[in-house]
PDB file of C-alpha atoms in Angstrom:
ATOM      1  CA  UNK E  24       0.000   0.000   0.000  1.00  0.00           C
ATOM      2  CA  UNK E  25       1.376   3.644  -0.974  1.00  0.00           C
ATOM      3  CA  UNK E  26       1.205   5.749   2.116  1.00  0.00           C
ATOM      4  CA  UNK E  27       0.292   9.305   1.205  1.00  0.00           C
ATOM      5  CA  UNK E  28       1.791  10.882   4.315  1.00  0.00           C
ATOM      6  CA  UNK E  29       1.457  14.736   3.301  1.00  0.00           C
ATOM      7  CA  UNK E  30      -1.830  14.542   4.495  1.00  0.00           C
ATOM      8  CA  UNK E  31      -0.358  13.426   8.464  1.00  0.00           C
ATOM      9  CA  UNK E  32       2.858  15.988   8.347  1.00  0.00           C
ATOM     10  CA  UNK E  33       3.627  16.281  11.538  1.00  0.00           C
ATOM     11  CA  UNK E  34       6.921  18.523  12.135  1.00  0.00           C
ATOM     12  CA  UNK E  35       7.892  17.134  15.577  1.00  0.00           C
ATOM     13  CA  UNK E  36       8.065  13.611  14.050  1.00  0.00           C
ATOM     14  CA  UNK E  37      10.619  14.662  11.713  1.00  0.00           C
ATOM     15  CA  UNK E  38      12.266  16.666  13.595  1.00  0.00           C
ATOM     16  CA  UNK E  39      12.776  13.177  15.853  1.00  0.00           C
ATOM     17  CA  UNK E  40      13.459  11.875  12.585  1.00  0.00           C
ATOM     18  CA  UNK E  41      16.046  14.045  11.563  1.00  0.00           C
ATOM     19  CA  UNK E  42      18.094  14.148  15.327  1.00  0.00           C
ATOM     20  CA  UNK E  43      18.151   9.933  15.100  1.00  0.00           C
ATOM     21  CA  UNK E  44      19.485  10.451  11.224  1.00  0.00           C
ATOM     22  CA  UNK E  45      22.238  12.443  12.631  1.00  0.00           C
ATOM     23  CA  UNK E  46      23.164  10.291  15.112  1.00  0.00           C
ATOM     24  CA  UNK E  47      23.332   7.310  12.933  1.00  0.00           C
ATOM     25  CA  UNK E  48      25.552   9.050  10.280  1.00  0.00           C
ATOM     26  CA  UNK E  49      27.450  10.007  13.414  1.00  0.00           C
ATOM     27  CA  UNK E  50      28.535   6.500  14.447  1.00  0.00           C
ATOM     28  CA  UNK E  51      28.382   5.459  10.753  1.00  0.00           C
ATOM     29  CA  UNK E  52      31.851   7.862  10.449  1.00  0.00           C
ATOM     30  CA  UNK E  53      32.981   7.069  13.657  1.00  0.00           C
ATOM     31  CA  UNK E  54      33.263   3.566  13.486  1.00  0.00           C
ATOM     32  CA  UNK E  55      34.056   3.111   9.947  1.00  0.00           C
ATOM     33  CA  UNK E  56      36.356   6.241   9.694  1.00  0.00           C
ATOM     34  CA  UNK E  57      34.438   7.388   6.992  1.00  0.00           C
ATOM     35  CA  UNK E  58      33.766  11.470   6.005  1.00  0.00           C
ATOM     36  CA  UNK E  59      31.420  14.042   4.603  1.00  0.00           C
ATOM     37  CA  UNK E  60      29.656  13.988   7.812  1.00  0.00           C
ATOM     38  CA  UNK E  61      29.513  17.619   7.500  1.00  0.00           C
ATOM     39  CA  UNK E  62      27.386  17.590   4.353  1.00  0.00           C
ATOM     40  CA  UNK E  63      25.221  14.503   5.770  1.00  0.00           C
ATOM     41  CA  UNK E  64      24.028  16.483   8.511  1.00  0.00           C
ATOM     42  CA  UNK E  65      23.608  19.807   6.355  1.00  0.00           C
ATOM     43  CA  UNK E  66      20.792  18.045   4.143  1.00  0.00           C
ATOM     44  CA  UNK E  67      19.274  15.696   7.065  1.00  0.00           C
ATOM     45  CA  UNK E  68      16.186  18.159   7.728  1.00  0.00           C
ATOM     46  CA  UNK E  69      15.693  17.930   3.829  1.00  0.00           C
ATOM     47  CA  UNK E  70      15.291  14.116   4.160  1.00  0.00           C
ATOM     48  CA  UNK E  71      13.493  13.604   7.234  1.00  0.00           C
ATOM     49  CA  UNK E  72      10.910  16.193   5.655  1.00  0.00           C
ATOM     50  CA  UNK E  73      10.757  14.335   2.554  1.00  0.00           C
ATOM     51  CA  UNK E  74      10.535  10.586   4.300  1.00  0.00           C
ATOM     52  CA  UNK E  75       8.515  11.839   7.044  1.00  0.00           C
ATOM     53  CA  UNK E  76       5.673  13.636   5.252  1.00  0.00           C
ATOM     54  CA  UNK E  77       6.139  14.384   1.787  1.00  0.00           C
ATOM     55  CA  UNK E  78       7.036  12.113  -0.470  1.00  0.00           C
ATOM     56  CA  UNK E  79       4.243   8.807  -1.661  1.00  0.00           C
ATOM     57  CA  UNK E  80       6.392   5.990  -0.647  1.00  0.00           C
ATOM     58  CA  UNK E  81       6.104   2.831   0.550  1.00  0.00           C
ATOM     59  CA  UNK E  82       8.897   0.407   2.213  1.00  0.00           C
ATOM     60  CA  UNK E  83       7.811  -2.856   1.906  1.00  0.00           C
ATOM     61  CA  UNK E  84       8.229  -1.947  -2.264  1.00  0.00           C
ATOM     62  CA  UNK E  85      10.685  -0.010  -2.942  1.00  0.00           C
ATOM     63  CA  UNK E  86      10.322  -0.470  -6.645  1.00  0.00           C
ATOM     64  CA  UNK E  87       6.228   0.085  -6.621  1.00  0.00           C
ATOM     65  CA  UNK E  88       5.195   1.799  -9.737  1.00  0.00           C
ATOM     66  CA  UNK E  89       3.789   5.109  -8.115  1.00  0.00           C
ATOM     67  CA  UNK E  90       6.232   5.562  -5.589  1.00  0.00           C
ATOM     68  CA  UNK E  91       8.052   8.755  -6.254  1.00  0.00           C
ATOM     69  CA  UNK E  92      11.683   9.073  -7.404  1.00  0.00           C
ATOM     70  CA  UNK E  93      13.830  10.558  -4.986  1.00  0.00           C
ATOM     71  CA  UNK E  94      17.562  10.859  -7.007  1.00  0.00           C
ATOM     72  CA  UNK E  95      20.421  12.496  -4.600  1.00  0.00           C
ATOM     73  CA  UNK E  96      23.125  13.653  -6.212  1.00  0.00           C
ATOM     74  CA  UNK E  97      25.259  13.954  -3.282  1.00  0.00           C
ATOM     75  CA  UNK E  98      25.964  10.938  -3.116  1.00  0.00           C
ATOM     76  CA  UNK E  99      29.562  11.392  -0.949  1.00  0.00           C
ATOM     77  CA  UNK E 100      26.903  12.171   2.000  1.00  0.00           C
ATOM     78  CA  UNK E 101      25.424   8.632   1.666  1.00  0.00           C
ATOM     79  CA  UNK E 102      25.393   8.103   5.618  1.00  0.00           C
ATOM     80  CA  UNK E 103      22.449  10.766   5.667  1.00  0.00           C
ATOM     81  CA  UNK E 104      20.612   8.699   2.696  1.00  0.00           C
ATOM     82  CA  UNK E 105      21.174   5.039   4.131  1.00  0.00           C
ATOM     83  CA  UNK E 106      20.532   6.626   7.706  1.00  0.00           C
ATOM     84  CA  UNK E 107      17.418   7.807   6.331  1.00  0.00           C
ATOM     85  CA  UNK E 108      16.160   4.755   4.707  1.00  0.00           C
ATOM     86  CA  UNK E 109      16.875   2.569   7.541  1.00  0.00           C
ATOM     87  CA  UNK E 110      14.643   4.987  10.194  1.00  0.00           C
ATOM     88  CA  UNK E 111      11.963   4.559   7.894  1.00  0.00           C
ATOM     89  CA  UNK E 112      11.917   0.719   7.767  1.00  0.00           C
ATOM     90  CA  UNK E 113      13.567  -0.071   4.362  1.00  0.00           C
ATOM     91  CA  UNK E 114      16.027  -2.389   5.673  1.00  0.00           C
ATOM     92  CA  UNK E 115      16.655  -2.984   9.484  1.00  0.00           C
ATOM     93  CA  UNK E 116      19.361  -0.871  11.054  1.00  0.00           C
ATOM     94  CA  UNK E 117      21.782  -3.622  11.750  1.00  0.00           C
ATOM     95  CA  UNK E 118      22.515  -3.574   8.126  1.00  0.00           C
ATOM     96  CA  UNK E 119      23.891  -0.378   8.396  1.00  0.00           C
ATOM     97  CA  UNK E 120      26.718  -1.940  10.461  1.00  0.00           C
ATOM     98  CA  UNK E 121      28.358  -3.132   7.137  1.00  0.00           C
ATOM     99  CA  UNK E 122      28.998   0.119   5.828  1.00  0.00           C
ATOM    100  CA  UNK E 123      31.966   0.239   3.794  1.00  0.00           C
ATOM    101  CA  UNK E 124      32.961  -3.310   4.450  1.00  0.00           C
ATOM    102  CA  UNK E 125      34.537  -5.253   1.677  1.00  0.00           C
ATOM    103  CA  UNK E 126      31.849  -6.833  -0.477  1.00  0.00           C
ATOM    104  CA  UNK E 127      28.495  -4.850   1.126  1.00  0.00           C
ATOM    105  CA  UNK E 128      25.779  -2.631  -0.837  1.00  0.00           C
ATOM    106  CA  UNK E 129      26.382  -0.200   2.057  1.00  0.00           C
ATOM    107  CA  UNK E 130      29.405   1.469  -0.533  1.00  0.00           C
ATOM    108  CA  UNK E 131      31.040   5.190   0.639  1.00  0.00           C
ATOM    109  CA  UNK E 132      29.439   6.284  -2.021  1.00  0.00           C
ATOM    110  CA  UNK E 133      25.788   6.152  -2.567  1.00  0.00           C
ATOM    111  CA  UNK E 134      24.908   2.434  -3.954  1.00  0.00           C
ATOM    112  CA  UNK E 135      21.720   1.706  -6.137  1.00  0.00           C
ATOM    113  CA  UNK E 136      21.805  -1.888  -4.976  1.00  0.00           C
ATOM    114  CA  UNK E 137      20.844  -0.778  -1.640  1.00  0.00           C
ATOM    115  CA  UNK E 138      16.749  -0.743  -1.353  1.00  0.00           C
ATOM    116  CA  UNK E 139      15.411   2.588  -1.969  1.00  0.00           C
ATOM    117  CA  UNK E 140      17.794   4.084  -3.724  1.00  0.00           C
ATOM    118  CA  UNK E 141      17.316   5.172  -7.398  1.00  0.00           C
ATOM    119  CA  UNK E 142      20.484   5.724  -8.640  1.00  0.00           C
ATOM    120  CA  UNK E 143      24.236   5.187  -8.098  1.00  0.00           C
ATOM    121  CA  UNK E 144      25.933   8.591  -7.452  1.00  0.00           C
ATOM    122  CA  UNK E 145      29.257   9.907  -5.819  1.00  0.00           C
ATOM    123  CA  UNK E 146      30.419  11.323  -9.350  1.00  0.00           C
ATOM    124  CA  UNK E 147      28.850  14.951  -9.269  1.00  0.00           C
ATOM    125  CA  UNK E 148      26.595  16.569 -11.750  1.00  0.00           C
ATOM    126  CA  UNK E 149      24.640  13.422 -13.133  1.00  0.00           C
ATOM    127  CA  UNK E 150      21.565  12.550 -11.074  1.00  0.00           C
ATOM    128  CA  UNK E 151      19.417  15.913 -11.677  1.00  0.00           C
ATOM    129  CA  UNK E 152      19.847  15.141 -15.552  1.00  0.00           C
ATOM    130  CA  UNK E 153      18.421  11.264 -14.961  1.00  0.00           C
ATOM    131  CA  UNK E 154      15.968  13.087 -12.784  1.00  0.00           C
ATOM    132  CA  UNK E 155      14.724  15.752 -15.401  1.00  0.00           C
ATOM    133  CA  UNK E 156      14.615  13.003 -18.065  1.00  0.00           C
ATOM    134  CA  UNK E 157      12.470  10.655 -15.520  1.00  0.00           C
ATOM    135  CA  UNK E 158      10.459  13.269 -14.842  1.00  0.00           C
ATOM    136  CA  UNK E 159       9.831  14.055 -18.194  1.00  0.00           C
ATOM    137  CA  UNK E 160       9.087  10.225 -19.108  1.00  0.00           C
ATOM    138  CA  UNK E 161       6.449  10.454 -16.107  1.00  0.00           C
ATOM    139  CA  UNK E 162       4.489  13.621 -17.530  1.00  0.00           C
ATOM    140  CA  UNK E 163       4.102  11.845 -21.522  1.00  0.00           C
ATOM    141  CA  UNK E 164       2.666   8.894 -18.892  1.00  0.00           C
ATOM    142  CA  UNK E 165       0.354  11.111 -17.257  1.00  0.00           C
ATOM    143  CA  UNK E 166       1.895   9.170 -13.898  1.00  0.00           C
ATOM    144  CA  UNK E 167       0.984  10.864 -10.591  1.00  0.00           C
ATOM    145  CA  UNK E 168       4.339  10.403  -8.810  1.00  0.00           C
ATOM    146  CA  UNK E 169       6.322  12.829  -8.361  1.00  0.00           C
ATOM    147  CA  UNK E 170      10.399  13.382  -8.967  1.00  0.00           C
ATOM    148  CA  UNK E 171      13.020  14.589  -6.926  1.00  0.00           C
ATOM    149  CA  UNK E 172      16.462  15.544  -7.164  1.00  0.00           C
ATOM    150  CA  UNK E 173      19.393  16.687  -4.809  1.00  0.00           C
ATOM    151  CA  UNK E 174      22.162  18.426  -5.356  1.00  0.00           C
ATOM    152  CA  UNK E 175      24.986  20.142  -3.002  1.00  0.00           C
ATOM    153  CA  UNK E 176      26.013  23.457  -3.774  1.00  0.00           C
ATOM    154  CA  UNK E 177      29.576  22.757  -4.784  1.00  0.00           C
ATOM    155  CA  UNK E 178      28.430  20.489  -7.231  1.00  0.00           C
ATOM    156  CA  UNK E 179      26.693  23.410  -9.071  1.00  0.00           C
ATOM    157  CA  UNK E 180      29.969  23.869 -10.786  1.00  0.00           C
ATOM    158  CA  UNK E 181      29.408  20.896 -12.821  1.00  0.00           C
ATOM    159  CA  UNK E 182      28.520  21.677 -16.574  1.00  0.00           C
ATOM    160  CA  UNK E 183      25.907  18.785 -16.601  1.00  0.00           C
ATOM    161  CA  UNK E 184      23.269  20.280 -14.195  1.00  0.00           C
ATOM    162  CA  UNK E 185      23.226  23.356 -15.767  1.00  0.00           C
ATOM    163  CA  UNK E 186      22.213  21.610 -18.881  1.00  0.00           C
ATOM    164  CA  UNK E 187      19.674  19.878 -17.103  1.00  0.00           C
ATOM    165  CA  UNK E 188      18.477  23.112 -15.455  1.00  0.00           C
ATOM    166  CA  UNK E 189      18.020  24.093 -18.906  1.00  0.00           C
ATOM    167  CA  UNK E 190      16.173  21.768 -20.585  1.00  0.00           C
ATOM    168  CA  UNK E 191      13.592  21.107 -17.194  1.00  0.00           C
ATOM    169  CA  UNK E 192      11.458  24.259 -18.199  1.00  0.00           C
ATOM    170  CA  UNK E 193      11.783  23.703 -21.764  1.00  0.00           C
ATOM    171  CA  UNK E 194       9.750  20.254 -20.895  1.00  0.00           C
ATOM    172  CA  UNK E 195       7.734  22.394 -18.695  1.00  0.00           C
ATOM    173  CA  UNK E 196       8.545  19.574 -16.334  1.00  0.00           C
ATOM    174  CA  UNK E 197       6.301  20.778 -13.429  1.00  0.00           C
ATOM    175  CA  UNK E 198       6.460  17.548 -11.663  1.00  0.00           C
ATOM    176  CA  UNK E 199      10.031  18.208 -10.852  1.00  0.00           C
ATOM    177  CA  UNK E 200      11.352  19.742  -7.669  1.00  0.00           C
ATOM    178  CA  UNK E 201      15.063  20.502  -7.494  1.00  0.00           C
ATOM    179  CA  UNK E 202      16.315  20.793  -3.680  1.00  0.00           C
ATOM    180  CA  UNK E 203      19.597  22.362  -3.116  1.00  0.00           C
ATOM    181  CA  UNK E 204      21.552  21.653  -0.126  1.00  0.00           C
ATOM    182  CA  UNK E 205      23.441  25.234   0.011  1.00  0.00           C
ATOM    183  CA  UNK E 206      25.481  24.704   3.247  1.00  0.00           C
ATOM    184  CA  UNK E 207      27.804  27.471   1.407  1.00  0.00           C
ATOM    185  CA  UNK E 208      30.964  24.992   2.156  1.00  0.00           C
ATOM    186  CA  UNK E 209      32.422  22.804  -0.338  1.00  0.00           C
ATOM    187  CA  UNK E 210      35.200  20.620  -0.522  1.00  0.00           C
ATOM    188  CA  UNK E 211      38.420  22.761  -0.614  1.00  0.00           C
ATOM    189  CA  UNK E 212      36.829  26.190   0.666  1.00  0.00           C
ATOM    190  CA  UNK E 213      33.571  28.280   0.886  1.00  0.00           C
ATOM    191  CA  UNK E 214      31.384  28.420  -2.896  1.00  0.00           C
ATOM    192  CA  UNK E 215      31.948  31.928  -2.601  1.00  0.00           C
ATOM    193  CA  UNK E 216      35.806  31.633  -2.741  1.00  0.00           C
ATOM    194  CA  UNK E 217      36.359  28.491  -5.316  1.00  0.00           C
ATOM    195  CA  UNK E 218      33.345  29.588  -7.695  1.00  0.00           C
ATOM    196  CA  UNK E 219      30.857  31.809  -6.731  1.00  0.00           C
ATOM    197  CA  UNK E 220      27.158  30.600  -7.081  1.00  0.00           C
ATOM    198  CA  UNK E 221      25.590  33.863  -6.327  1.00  0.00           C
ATOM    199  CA  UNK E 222      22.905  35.375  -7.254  1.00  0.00           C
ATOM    200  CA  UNK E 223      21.380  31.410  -7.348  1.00  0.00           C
ATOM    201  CA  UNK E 224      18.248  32.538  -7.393  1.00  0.00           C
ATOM    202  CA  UNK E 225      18.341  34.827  -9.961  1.00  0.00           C
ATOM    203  CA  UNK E 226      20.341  32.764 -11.804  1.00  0.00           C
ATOM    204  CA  UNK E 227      17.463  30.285 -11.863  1.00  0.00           C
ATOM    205  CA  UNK E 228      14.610  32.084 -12.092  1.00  0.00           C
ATOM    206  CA  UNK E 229      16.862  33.187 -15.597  1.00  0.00           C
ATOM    207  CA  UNK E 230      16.284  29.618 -16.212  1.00  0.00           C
ATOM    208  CA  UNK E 231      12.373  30.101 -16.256  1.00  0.00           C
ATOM    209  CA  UNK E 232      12.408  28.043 -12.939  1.00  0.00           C
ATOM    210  CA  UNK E 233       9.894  28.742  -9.983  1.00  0.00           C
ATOM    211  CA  UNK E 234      12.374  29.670  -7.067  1.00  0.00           C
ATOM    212  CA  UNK E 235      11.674  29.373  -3.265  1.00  0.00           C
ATOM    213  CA  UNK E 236      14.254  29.918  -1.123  1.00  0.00           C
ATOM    214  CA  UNK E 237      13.771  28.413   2.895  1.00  0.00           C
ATOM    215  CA  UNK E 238      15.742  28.095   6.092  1.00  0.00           C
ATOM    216  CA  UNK E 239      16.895  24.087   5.282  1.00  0.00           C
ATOM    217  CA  UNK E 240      16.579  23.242   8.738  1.00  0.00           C
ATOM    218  CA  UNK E 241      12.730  24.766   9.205  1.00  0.00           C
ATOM    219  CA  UNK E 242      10.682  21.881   8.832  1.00  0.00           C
ATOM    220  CA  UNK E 243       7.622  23.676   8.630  1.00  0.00           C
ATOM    221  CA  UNK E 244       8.691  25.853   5.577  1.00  0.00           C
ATOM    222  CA  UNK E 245      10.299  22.891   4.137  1.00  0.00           C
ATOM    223  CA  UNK E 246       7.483  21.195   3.580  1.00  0.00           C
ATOM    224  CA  UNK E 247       5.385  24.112   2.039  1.00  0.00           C
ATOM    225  CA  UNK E 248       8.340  24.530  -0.539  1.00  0.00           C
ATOM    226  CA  UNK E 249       8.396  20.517  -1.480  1.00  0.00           C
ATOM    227  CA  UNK E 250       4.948  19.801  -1.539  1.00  0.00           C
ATOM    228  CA  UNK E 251       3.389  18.815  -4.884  1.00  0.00           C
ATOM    229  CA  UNK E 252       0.437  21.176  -4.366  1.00  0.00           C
ATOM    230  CA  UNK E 253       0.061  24.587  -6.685  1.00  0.00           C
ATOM    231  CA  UNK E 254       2.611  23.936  -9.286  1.00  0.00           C
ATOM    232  CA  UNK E 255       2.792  26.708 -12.244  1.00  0.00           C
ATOM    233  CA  UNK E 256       3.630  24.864 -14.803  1.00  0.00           C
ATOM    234  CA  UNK E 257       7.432  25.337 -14.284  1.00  0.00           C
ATOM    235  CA  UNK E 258      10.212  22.997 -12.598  1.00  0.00           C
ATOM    236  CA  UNK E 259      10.690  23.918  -8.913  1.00  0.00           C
ATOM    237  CA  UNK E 260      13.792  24.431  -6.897  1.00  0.00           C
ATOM    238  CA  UNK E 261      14.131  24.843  -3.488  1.00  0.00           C
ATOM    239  CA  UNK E 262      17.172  26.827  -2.488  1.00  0.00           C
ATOM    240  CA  UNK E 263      17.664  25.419   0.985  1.00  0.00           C
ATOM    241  CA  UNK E 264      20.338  27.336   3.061  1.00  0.00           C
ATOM    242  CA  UNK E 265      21.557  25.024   5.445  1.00  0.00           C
ATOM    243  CA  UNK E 266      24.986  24.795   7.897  1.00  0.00           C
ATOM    244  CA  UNK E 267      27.432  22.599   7.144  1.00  0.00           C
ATOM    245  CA  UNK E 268      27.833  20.206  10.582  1.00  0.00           C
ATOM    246  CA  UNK E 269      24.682  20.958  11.587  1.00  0.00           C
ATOM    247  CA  UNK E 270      23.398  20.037  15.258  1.00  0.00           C
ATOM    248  CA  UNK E 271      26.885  19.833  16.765  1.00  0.00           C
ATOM    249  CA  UNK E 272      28.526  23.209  17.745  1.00  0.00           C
ATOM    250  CA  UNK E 273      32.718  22.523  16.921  1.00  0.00           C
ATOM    251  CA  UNK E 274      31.210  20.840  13.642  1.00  0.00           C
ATOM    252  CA  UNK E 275      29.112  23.971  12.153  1.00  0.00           C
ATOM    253  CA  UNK E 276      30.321  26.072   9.157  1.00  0.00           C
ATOM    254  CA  UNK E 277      33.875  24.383   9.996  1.00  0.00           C
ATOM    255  CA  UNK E 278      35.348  23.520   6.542  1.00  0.00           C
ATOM    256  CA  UNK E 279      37.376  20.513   8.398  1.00  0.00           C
ATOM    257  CA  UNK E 280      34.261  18.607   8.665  1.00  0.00           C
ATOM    258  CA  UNK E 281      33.815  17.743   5.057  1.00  0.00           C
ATOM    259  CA  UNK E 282      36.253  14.764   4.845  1.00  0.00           C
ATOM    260  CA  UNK E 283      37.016  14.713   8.874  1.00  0.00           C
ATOM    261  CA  UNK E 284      36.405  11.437  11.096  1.00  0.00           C
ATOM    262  CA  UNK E 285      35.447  12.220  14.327  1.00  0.00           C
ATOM    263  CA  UNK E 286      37.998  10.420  17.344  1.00  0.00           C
ATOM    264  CA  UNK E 287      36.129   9.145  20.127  1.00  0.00           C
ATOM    265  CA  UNK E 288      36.691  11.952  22.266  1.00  0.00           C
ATOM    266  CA  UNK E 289      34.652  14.368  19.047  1.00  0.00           C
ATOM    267  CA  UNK E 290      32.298  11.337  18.706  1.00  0.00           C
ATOM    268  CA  UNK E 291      31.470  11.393  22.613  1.00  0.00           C
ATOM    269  CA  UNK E 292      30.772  15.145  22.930  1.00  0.00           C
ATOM    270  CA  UNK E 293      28.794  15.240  19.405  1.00  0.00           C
ATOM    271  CA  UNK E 294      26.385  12.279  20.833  1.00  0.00           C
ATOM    272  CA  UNK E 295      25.954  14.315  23.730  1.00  0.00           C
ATOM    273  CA  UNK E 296      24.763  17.261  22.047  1.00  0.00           C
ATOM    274  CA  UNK E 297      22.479  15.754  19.955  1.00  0.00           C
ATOM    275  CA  UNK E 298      21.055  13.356  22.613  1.00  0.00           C
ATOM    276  CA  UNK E 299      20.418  16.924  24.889  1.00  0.00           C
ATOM    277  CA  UNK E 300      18.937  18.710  22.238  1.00  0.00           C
ATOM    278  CA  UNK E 301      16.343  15.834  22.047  1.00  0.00           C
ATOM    279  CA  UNK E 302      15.779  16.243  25.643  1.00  0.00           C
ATOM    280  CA  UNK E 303      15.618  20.621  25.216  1.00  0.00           C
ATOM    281  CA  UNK E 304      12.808  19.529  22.746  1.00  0.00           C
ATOM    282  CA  UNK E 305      11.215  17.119  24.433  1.00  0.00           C
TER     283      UNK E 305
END
């Protein structure tokens, strides 16, 4: 059975949704020594919005005809994606405990093998063109699911999306909602220093695109900018800005955190934030 869970949205669910996404990306790097835990818990209010009251999904098929497509681009932050998928019962948690391991779909690298995701990515620039052209297949189909792409903001410099960001209006591809995860910190430096995306929104309104920008960790206004209701004919993106680290205080806007594993001293103290702010909200 599809689940249609706009119509329960409930903000404090996936806001609880979000905090246990961080703290399984969290031990994810920890353990495994693995990075980009920065970026993973930039775009985890983006997910936990999208799995937790947005998107027509369903678990138990992953591959059901009218689910919608959900293709993230940045696929280096795969801990927030498998995190994500596991909290909402696509595969039992325990399987997240062979991430990275020699021979397991759990790759450091987003992996389409692994139930629930569309497509393989980790190579930038190539999921919002699969997305535009999916999303294009869907409206000659007349389907009623929905597409989704994201992108990080460093991966803007990539030629390919801004083909795809071209050709989405031409298709008047209104069933197509770009998110981008604009944490304003890429790999080497801030976008601003290594190539400047500003003005985005401009830039894609240029595009004939219908632009929202939102606070990427306001769940509330999140979902208003992703839902499928009132579309004008025109792709949508959703310019979320977002902080890089996001939920621990020594992780936030800190540039080190992009490829950084966190020692068990970092791990202990980032647990412990993230397990008080769930008792501040409780």
């Amino acid at each position: 059975m599809i689940d249609k869970i706009a119509d329960t949205f409930d903000a404090a669910s996936t806001t609880a949704l979000a905090r246990r996404i961080r703290l399984q990306c969290l031990h994810m790097c920890h353990t495994k020594r693995a990075s980009h835990l920065g970026g993973a818990f930039s775009v985890a209010d983006v997910l936990a919005v999208l799995y937790g009251g947005l998107m027509t999904a369903d678990s138990a098929q992953p591959k059901s005809p009218d689910r919608d497509r959900l293709f993230y681009s940045k696929g280096h932050a795969c801990t927030a994606l498998y995190a994500t998928l596991a909290e909402t019962g696509y595969y039992d948690r325990a399987a997240l405990d062979t991430f990275t391991d020699n021979g397991s779909d759990f790759t450091s690298h987003v992996n389409h093998k692994v139930p629930g995701v569309e497509l393989s990515t980790g190579s930038l620039g190539h999921a919002l063109s699969v997305a535009a052209g999916v999303a294009l297949a869907g409206k000659r189909r007349k389907a009623a699911w929905h597409t989704y792409a994201i992108v990080s903001d460093g991966e803007l410099d990539e030629g390919s999306n801004w083909e795809a960001i071209l050709f989405a209006p031409h298709h008047r591809l209104d069933n197509l909602t770009l998110v981008v995860d604009y944490n304003k910190i890429q790999s080497f430096g801030s976008t601003a220093d290594v190539l400047n995306l500003d003005p985005l929104a401009d830039k894609f309104k240029a595009f004939n695109w219908e632009t929202i920008e939102v606070d990427g960790h306001d769940h509330a206004a999140l979902a208003a900018a992703l839902s499928k209701e009132g579309r004008a004919g025109k792709p949508r993106v959703v310019i979320a800005h977002t902080v890089k680290g996001k939920g621990v205080s020594f992780m936030e806007n800190q540039l080190a955190w992009h490829y950084k594993s966190p020692d068990a001293a970092q791990f202990a103290a980032a647990r412990a934030e993230l397990l008080q702010e769930s008792k501040d909200q409780a």
